[in-house]
Coordinates of C-alpha atoms in Angstrom, one line a residue:
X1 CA -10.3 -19.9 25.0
X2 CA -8.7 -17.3 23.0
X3 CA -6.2 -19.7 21.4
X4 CA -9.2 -21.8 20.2
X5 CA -10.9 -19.3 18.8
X6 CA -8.0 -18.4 16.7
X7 CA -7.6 -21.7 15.5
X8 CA -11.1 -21.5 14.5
X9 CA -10.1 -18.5 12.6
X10 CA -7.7 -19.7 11.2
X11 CA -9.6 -22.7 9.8
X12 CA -12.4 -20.6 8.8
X13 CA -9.9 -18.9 6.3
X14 CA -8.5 -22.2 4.9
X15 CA -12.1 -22.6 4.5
X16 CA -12.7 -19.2 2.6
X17 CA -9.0 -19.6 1.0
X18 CA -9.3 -22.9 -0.5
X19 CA -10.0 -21.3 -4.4
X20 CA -11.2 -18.1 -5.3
X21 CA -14.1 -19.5 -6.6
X22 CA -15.2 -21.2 -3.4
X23 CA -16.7 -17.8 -1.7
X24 CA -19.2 -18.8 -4.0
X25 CA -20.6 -21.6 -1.4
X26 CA -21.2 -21.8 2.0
X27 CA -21.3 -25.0 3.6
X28 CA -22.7 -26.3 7.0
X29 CA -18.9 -26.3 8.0
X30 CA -18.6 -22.8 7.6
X31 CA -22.2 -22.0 8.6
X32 CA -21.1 -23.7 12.6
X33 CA -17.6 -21.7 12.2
X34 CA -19.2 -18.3 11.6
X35 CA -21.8 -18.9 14.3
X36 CA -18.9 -19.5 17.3
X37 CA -16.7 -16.7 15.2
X38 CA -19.1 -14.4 15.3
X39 CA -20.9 -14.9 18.3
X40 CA -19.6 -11.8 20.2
X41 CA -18.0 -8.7 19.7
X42 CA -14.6 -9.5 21.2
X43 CA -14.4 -12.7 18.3
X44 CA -15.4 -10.3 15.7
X45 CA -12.4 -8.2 16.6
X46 CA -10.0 -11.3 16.1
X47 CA -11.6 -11.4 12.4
X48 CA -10.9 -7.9 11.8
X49 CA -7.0 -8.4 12.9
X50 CA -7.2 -11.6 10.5
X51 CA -7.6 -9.1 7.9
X52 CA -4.8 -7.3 8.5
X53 CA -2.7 -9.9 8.6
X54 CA -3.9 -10.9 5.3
X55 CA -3.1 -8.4 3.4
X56 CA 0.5 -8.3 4.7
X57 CA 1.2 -11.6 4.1
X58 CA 4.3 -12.2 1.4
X59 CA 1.2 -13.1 -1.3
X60 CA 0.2 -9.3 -1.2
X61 CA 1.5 -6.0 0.9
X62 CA 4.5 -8.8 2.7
X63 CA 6.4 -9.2 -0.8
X64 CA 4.5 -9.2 -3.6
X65 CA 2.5 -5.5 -3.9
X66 CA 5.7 -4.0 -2.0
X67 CA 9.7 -5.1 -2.5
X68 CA 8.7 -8.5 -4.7
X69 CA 6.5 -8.4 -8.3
X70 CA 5.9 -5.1 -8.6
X71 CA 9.4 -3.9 -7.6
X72 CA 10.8 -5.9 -10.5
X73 CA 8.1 -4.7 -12.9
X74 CA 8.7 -1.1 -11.8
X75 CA 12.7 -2.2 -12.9
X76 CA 14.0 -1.4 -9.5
X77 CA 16.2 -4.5 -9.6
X78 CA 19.1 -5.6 -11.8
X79 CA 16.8 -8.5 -13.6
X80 CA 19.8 -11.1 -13.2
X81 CA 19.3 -15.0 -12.6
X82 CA 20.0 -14.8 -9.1
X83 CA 16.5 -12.5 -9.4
X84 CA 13.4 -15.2 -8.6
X85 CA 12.4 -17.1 -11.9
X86 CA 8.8 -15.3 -11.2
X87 CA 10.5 -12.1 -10.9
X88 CA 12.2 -12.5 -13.8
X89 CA 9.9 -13.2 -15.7
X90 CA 7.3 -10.5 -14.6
X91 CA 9.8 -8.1 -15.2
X92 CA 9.6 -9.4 -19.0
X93 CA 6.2 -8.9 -19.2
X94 CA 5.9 -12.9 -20.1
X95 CA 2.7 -13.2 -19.0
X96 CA 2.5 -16.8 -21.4
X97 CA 5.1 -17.9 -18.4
X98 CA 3.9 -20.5 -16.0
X99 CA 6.3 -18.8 -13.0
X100 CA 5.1 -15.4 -13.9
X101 CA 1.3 -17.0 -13.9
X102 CA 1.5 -19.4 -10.9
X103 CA 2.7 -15.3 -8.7
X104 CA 0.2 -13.2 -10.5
X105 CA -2.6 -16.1 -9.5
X106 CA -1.2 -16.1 -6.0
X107 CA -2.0 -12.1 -5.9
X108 CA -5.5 -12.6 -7.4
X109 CA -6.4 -15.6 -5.3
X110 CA -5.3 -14.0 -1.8
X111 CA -6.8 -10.4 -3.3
X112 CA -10.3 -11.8 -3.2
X113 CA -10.4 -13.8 -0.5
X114 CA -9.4 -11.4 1.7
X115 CA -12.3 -9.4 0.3
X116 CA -14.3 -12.4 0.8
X117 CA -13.2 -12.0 4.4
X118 CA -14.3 -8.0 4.6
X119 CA -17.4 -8.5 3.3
X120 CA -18.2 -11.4 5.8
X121 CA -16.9 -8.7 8.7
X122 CA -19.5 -5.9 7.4
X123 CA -22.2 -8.3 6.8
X124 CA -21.9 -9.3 10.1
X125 CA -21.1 -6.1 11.9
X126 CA -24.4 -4.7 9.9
X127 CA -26.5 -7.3 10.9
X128 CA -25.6 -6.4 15.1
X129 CA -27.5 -3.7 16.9
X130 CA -24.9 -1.6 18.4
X131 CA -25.2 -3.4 21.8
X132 CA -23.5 -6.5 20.5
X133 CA -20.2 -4.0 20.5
X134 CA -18.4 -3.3 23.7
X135 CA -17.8 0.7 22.9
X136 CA -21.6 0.3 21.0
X137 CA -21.9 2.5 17.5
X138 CA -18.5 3.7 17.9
X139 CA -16.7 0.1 17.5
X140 CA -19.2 -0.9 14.5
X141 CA -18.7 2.7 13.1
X142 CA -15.1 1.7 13.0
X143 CA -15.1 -2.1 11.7
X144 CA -17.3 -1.7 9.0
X145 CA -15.7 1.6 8.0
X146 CA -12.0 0.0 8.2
X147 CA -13.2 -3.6 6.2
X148 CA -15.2 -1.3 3.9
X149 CA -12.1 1.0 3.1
X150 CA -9.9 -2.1 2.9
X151 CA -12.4 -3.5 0.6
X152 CA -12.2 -0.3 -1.9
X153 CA -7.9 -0.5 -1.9
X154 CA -7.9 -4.0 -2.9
X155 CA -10.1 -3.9 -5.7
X156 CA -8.5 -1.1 -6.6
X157 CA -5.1 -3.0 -6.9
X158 CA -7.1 -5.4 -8.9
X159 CA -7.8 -3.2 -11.2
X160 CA -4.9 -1.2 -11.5
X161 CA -3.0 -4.9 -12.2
X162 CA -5.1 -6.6 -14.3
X163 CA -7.3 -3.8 -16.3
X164 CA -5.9 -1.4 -18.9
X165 CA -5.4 1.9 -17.4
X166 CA -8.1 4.7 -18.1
X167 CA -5.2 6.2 -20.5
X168 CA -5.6 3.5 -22.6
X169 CA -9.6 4.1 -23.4
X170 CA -10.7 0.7 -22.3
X171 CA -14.5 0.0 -23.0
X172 CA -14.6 -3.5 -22.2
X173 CA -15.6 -5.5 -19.2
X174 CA -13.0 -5.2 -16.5
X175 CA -13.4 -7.5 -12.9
X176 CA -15.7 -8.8 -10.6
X177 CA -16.2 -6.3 -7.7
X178 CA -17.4 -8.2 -4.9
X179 CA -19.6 -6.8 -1.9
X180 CA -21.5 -9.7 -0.5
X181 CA -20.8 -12.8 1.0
X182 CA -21.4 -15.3 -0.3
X183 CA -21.3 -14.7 -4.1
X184 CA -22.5 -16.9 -7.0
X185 CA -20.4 -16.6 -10.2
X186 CA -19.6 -12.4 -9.7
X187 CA -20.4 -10.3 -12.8
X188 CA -17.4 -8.6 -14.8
X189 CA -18.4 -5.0 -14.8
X190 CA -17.3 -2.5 -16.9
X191 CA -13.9 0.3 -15.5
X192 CA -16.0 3.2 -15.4
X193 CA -18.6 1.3 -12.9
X194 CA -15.9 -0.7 -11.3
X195 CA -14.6 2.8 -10.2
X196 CA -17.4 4.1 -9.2
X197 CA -18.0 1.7 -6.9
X198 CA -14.5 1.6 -5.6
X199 CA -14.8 5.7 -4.8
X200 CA -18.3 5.1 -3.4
X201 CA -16.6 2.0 -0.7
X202 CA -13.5 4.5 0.3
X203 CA -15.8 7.7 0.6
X204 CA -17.9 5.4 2.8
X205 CA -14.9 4.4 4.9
X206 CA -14.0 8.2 5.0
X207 CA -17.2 9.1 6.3
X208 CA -17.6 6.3 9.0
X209 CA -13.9 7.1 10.1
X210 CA -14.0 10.8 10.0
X211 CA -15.1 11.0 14.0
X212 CA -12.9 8.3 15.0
X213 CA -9.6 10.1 13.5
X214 CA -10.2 13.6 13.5
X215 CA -12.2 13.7 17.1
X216 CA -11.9 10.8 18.9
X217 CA -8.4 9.9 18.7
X218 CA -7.1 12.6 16.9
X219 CA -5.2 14.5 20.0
X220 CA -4.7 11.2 22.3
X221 CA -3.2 8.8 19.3
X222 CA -2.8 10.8 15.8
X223 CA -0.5 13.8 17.3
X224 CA 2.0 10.9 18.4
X225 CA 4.4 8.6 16.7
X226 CA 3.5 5.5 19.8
X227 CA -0.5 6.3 18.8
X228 CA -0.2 5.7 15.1
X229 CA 2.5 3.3 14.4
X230 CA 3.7 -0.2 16.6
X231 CA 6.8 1.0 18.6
X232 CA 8.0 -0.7 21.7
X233 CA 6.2 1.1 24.3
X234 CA 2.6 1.8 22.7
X235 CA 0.3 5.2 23.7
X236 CA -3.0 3.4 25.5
X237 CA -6.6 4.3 25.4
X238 CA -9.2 3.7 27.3
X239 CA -10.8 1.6 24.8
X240 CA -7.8 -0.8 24.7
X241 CA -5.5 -2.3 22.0
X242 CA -7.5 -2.7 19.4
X243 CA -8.2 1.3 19.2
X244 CA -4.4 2.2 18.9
X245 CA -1.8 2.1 16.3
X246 CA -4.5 4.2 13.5
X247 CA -2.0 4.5 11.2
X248 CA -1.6 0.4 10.3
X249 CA -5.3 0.2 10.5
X250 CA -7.6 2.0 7.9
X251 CA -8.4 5.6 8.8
X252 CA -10.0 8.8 7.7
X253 CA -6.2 10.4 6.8
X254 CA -5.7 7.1 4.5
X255 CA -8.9 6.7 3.2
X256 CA -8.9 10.6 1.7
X257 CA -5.2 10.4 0.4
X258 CA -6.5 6.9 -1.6
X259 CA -9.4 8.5 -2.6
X260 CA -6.8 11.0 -4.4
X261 CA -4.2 8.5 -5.4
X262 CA -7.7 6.9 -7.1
X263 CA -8.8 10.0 -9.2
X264 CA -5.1 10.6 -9.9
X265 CA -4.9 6.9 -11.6
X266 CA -8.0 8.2 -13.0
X267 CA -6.4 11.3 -15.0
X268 CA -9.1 13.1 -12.5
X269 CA -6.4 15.9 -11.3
X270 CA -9.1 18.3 -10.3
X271 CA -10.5 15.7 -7.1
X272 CA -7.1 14.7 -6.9
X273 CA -5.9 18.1 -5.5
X274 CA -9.0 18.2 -3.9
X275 CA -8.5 15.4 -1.2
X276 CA -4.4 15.5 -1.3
X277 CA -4.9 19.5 -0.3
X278 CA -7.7 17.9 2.2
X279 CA -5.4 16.2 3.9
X280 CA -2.4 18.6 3.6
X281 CA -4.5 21.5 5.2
X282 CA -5.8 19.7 8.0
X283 CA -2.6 18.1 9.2
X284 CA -0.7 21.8 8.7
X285 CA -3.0 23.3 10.6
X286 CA -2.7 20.5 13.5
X287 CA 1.4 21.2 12.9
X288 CA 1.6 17.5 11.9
X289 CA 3.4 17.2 8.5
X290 CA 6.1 15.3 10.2
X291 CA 9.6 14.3 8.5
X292 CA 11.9 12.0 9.2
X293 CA 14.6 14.0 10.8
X294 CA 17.7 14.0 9.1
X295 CA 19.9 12.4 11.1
X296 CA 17.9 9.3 10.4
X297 CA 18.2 9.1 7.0
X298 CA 21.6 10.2 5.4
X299 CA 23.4 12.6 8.2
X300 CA 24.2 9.4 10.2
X301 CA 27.4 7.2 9.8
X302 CA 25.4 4.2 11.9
X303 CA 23.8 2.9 9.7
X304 CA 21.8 0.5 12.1
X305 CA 19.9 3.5 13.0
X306 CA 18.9 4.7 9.7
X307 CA 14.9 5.0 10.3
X308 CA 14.6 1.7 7.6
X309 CA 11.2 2.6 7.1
X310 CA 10.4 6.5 7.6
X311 CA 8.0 5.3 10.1
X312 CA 7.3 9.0 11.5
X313 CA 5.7 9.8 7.7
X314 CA 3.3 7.0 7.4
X315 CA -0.2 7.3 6.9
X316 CA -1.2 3.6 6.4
X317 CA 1.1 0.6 7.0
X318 CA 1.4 -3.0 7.1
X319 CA 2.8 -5.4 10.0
X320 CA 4.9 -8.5 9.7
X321 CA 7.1 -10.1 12.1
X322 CA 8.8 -12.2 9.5
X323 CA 9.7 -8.9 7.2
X324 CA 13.6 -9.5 7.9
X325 CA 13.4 -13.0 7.1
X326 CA 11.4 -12.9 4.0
X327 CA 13.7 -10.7 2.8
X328 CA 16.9 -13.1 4.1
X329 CA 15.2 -16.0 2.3
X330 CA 15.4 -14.8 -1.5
X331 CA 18.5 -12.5 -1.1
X332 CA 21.1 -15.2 -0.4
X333 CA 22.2 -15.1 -3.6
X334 CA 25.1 -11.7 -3.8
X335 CA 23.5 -10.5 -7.1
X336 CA 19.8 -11.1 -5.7
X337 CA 17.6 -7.8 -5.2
X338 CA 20.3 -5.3 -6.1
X339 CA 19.0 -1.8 -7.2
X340 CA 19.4 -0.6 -11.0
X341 CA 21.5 2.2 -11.8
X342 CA 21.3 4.4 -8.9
X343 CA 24.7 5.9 -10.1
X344 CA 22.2 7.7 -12.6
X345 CA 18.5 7.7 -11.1
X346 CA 20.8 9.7 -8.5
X347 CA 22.8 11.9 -11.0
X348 CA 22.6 15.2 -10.3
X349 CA 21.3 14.8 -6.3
X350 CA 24.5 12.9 -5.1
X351 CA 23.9 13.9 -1.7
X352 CA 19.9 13.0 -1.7
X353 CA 19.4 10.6 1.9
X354 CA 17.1 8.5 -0.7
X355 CA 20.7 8.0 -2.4
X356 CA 23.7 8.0 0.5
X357 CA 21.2 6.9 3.2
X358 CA 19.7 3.8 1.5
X359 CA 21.8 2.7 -1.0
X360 CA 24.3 0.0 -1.1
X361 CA 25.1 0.7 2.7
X362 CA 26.2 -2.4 3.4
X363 CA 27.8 -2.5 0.4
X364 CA 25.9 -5.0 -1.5
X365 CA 23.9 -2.8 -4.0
X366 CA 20.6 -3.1 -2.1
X367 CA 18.1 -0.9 -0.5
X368 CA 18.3 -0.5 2.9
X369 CA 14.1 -0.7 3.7
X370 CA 13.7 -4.3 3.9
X371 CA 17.3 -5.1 5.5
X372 CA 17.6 -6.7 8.3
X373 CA 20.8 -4.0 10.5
X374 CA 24.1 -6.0 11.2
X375 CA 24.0 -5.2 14.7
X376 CA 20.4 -6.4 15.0
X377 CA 19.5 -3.0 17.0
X378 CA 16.9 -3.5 18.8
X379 CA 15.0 -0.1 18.0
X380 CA 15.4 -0.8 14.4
X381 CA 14.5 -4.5 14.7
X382 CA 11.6 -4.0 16.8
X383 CA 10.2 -0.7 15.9
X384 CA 11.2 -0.3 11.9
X385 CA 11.2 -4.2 10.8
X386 CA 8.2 -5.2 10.9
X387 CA 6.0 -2.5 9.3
X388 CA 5.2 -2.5 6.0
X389 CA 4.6 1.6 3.8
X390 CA 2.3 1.6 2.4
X391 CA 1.3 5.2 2.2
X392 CA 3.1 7.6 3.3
X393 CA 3.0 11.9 3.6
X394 CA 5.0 12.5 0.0
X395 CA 2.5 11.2 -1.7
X396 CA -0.1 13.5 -0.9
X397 CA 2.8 16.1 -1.5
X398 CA 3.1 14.6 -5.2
X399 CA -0.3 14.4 -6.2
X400 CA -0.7 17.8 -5.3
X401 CA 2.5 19.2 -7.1
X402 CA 1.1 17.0 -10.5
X403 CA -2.5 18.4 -9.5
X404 CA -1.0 22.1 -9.9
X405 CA 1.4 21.8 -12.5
X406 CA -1.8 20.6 -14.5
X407 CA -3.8 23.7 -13.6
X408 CA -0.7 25.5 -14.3
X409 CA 0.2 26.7 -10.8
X410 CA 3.7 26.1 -11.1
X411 CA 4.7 28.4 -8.5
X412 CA 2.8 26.6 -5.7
X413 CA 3.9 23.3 -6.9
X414 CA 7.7 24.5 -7.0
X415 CA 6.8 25.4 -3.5
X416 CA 5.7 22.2 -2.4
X417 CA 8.5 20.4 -4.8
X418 CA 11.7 22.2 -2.8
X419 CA 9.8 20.9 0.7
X420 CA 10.5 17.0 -0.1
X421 CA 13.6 17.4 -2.0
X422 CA 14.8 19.4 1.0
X423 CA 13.7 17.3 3.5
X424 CA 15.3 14.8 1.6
X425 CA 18.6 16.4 1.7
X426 CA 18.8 17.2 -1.6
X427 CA 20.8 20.3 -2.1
X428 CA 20.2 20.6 -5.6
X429 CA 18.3 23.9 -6.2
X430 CA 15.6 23.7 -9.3
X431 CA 15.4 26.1 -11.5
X432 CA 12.2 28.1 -11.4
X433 CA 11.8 29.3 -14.4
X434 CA 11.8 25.8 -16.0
X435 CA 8.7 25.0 -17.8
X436 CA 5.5 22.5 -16.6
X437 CA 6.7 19.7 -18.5
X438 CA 10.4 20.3 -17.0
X439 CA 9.3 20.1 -13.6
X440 CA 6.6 17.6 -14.5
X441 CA 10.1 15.1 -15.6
X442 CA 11.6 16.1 -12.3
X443 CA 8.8 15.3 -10.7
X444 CA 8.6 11.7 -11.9
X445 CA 12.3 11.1 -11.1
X446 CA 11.5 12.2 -7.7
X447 CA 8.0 9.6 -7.2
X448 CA 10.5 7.1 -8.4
X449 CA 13.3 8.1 -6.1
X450 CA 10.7 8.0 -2.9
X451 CA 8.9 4.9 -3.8
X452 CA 11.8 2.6 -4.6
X453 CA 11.4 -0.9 -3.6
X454 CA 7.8 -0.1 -2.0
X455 CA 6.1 -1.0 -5.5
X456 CA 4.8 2.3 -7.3
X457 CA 7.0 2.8 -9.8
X458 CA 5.2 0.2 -12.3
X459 CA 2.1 2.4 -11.5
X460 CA 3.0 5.5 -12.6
X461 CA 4.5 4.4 -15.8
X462 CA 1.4 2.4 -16.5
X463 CA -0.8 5.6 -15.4
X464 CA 1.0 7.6 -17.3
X465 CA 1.5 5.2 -20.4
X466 CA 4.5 6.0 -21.3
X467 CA 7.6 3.5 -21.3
X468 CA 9.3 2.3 -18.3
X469 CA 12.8 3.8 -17.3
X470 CA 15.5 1.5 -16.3
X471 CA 18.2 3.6 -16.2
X472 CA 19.9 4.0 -19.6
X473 CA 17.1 3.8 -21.5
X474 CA 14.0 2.8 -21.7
X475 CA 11.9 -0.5 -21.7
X476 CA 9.9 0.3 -24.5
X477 CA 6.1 -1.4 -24.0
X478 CA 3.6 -2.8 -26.1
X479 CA 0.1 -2.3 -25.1
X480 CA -0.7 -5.6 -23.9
X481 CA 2.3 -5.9 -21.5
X482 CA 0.8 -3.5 -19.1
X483 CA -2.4 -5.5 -18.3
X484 CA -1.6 -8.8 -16.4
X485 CA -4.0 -11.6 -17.4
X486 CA -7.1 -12.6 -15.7
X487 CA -5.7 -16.5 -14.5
X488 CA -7.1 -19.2 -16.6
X489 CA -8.4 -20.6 -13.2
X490 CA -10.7 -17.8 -12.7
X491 CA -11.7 -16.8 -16.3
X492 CA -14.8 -18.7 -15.5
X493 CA -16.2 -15.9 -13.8

């Protein structure tokens, strides 16, 4: 029965996934698939995982939002012809390209229809007296509070790839942002409402999920690694499966670090430091800022045991089986994927793990994070592999070392600053008596250092508006490079 119903799934997103425009229509079709989808609360659970797997499919978190387009636009890689003709031309900015259209459509298309998808879980979920759920107001509490925090991350992608950023002074019409299902012809609204809407979705998600995380499951799942993230041998609740692994599911932690990485975008530094130092004090006080531990990183000559993907720091992740060979498919070629002048991104911090831990460890000039080990370790393979960062506990540390530096609290922020760097191994000490906009620099080195090949770099340039670094010098911008076209197949809107 189950594997019916996911076939039934399945073909109700072909359904939703045909076009974009198509969540504009329901037919009968889709009216008889919802009804057997739907029809209890154990189906609607297989629609909520359908989500997930959505968004960590190659088109978005899989490739494309992570190691893939925005990598390359971020100028991680060498930009060489064994680089993908997409990536290549992405990384020019040539937005007139049909490659570089055909992947920035791909991202748009899959964007909305997995909204499309969330907005048919809520609907639904909303609609059901708490009865319909197995563990009652709980279990809806926590589906329309995940779907709805989903919801507000990928519109905010959206609009952080194809709208001008807020440092640009943008007036105009921005994007659809979609909350029913189904919709006729969405309205473009304006950035300033767009992002209102997007805060109001994730402090919704916050609120619904604040219970779950920070009561609920917060001793028997958060305070351990096998609780929060997919590992071989998984912490159980009495609920079952589909109450585990918080951290690769939305949550309250996630949902108030996003809400600051979304007033950060903003130029908003005063809420910013407001939900990073939320976060920050209620996971010191729990004794749950976790690193990676050393020996996992750069104090380790195996490198098949290098901890790939730092998994004891994330806050939110992905999941895809086929990570490894994803990666295996479009690095065949020697010159394919490899970093860009590490030699000097790493200058002065020779001995930074982000550097001798990660870098060109098998000798081919490539990040370690996606890589599949040579010894196919089964730890690594199993436990690392497939998960995909998405965020992870350095951010929050960042955004709250900009947020001070702005208010002019260097002190704390130095504070903050020598905990990553030395929990990166980097034995460089700063100097404290250098000045905001010294540390500031040092500061955007180091966001650029953690992030590599996980797809932020692009965004903090484009926050920041200011030219993207490639190593020697810089890729110097002009105005319209930074905003990725609406695709002509969707312009109708």
């Amino acid at each position: 029965m189950k594997k019916e119903l996911l076939k039934l799934v399945g073909l109700f997103i072909i359904v939703i996934n045909t076009s974009c425009e198509k969540f504009l229509e329901v037919s009968s079709q889709q009216e008889v698939l919802e009804e057997t989808i739907f029809k209890d609360g154990a189906n609607m659970r297989i629609a909520v995982n359908g989500v997930y797997r959505g968004i960590s499919e190659p088109s978005l978190y899989g490739k494309n939002l992570t190691w893939g387009m925005l990598s390359a636009m971020g100028y991680n890689y060498e930009i060489n012809s064994d680089l993908g003709t997409a990536e290549r031309q992405v990384a020019d900015f040539n937005w007139e390209n049909i490659s570089a259209q055909e992947l920035t459509e791909q991202v748009w298309k899959k964007t909305y229809n997995v909204i499309a998808n969330c907005n048919n879980i809520i609907q639904q979920a909303e609609s059901k007296d708490s009865t319909f759920f197995e563990h009652g107001e709980m279990e809806k509490r926590l589906i329309i509070g995940e779907m709805t925090g989903l919801r507000g991350m990928l519109h905010f992608e959206m609009l952080r790839l194809f709208a001008p950023s807020f440092k640009a002074n943008h007036n105009g019409s921005a994007l659809p942002y979609v909350t029913a299902y189904p919709t006729k012809q969405p309205e473009h609204i304006g950035m300033e409402l767009f992002f209102k809407k997007i805060t109001t979705d994730m402090e919704k998600a916050r609120e619904l999920l604040a219970s779950i995380d920070t009561i609920k499951y917060d001793y028997s799942l958060w305070r351990l690694l096998q609780g929060r993230i997919k590992q071989i041998n998984n912490t159980k609740v009495p609920e079952g499966l589909f109450f585990t692994m918080r951290a690769q599911r939305m949550n309250y932690h996630a949902a108030t670090v996003l809400l600051a990485r979304m007033h950060l975008y903003k130029g908003d530094h005063k809420e910013a430091l407001r939900y990073a130092d939320t976060f920050y004090q209620f996971n010191k006080k729990k004794n749950r800022i976790s690193w990676t531990p050393a020996i996992y990183q750069g104090s380790i000559n195996l490198v098949d045991l290098v901890h790939i993907k730092k998994i004891d720091e994330l806050i939110l992740a992905g999941h895809n089986v086929r990570n490894f060979d994803n990666w295996e498919a479009v690095t065949i070629p020697p010159s394919a994927y490899q970093m860009k002048n590490m030699d000097i991104l790493f200058q002065n911090d020779r001995d930074d793990y982000r550097y001798v831990g990660y870098y060109n460890r098998y000798s081919d000039k490539r990040y370690l994070t996606w890589a599949r080990p040579r010894s196919n370790d089964a730890t690594t393979v199993i436990a690392q592999g497939p998960i995909i960062p998405m965020i992870r506990l350095s951010e929050a540390f960042h955004i709250m070392i900009e947020c001070l530096l702005e208010e002019g609290k260097k002190a704390e922020a130095f504070a903050l600053f020598k905990t990553i760097r030395t929990n990166r191994g980097a034995k460089r000490i700063l100097n404290e008596n250098m000045t905001v906009e010294e540390m500031k620099e040092e500061l955007y080195q180091d966001i650029i250092k953690e992030t590599l090949t996980e797809g932020h770099t692009f965004y903090l340039f484009k926050r920041l508006q200011r030219d993207i670094y490639n190593g020697l010098s810089n890729r110097i911008m002009k105005p319209e490079e930074w905003t990725i076209p609406i695709p002509y197949s969707e312009s109708s809107y």
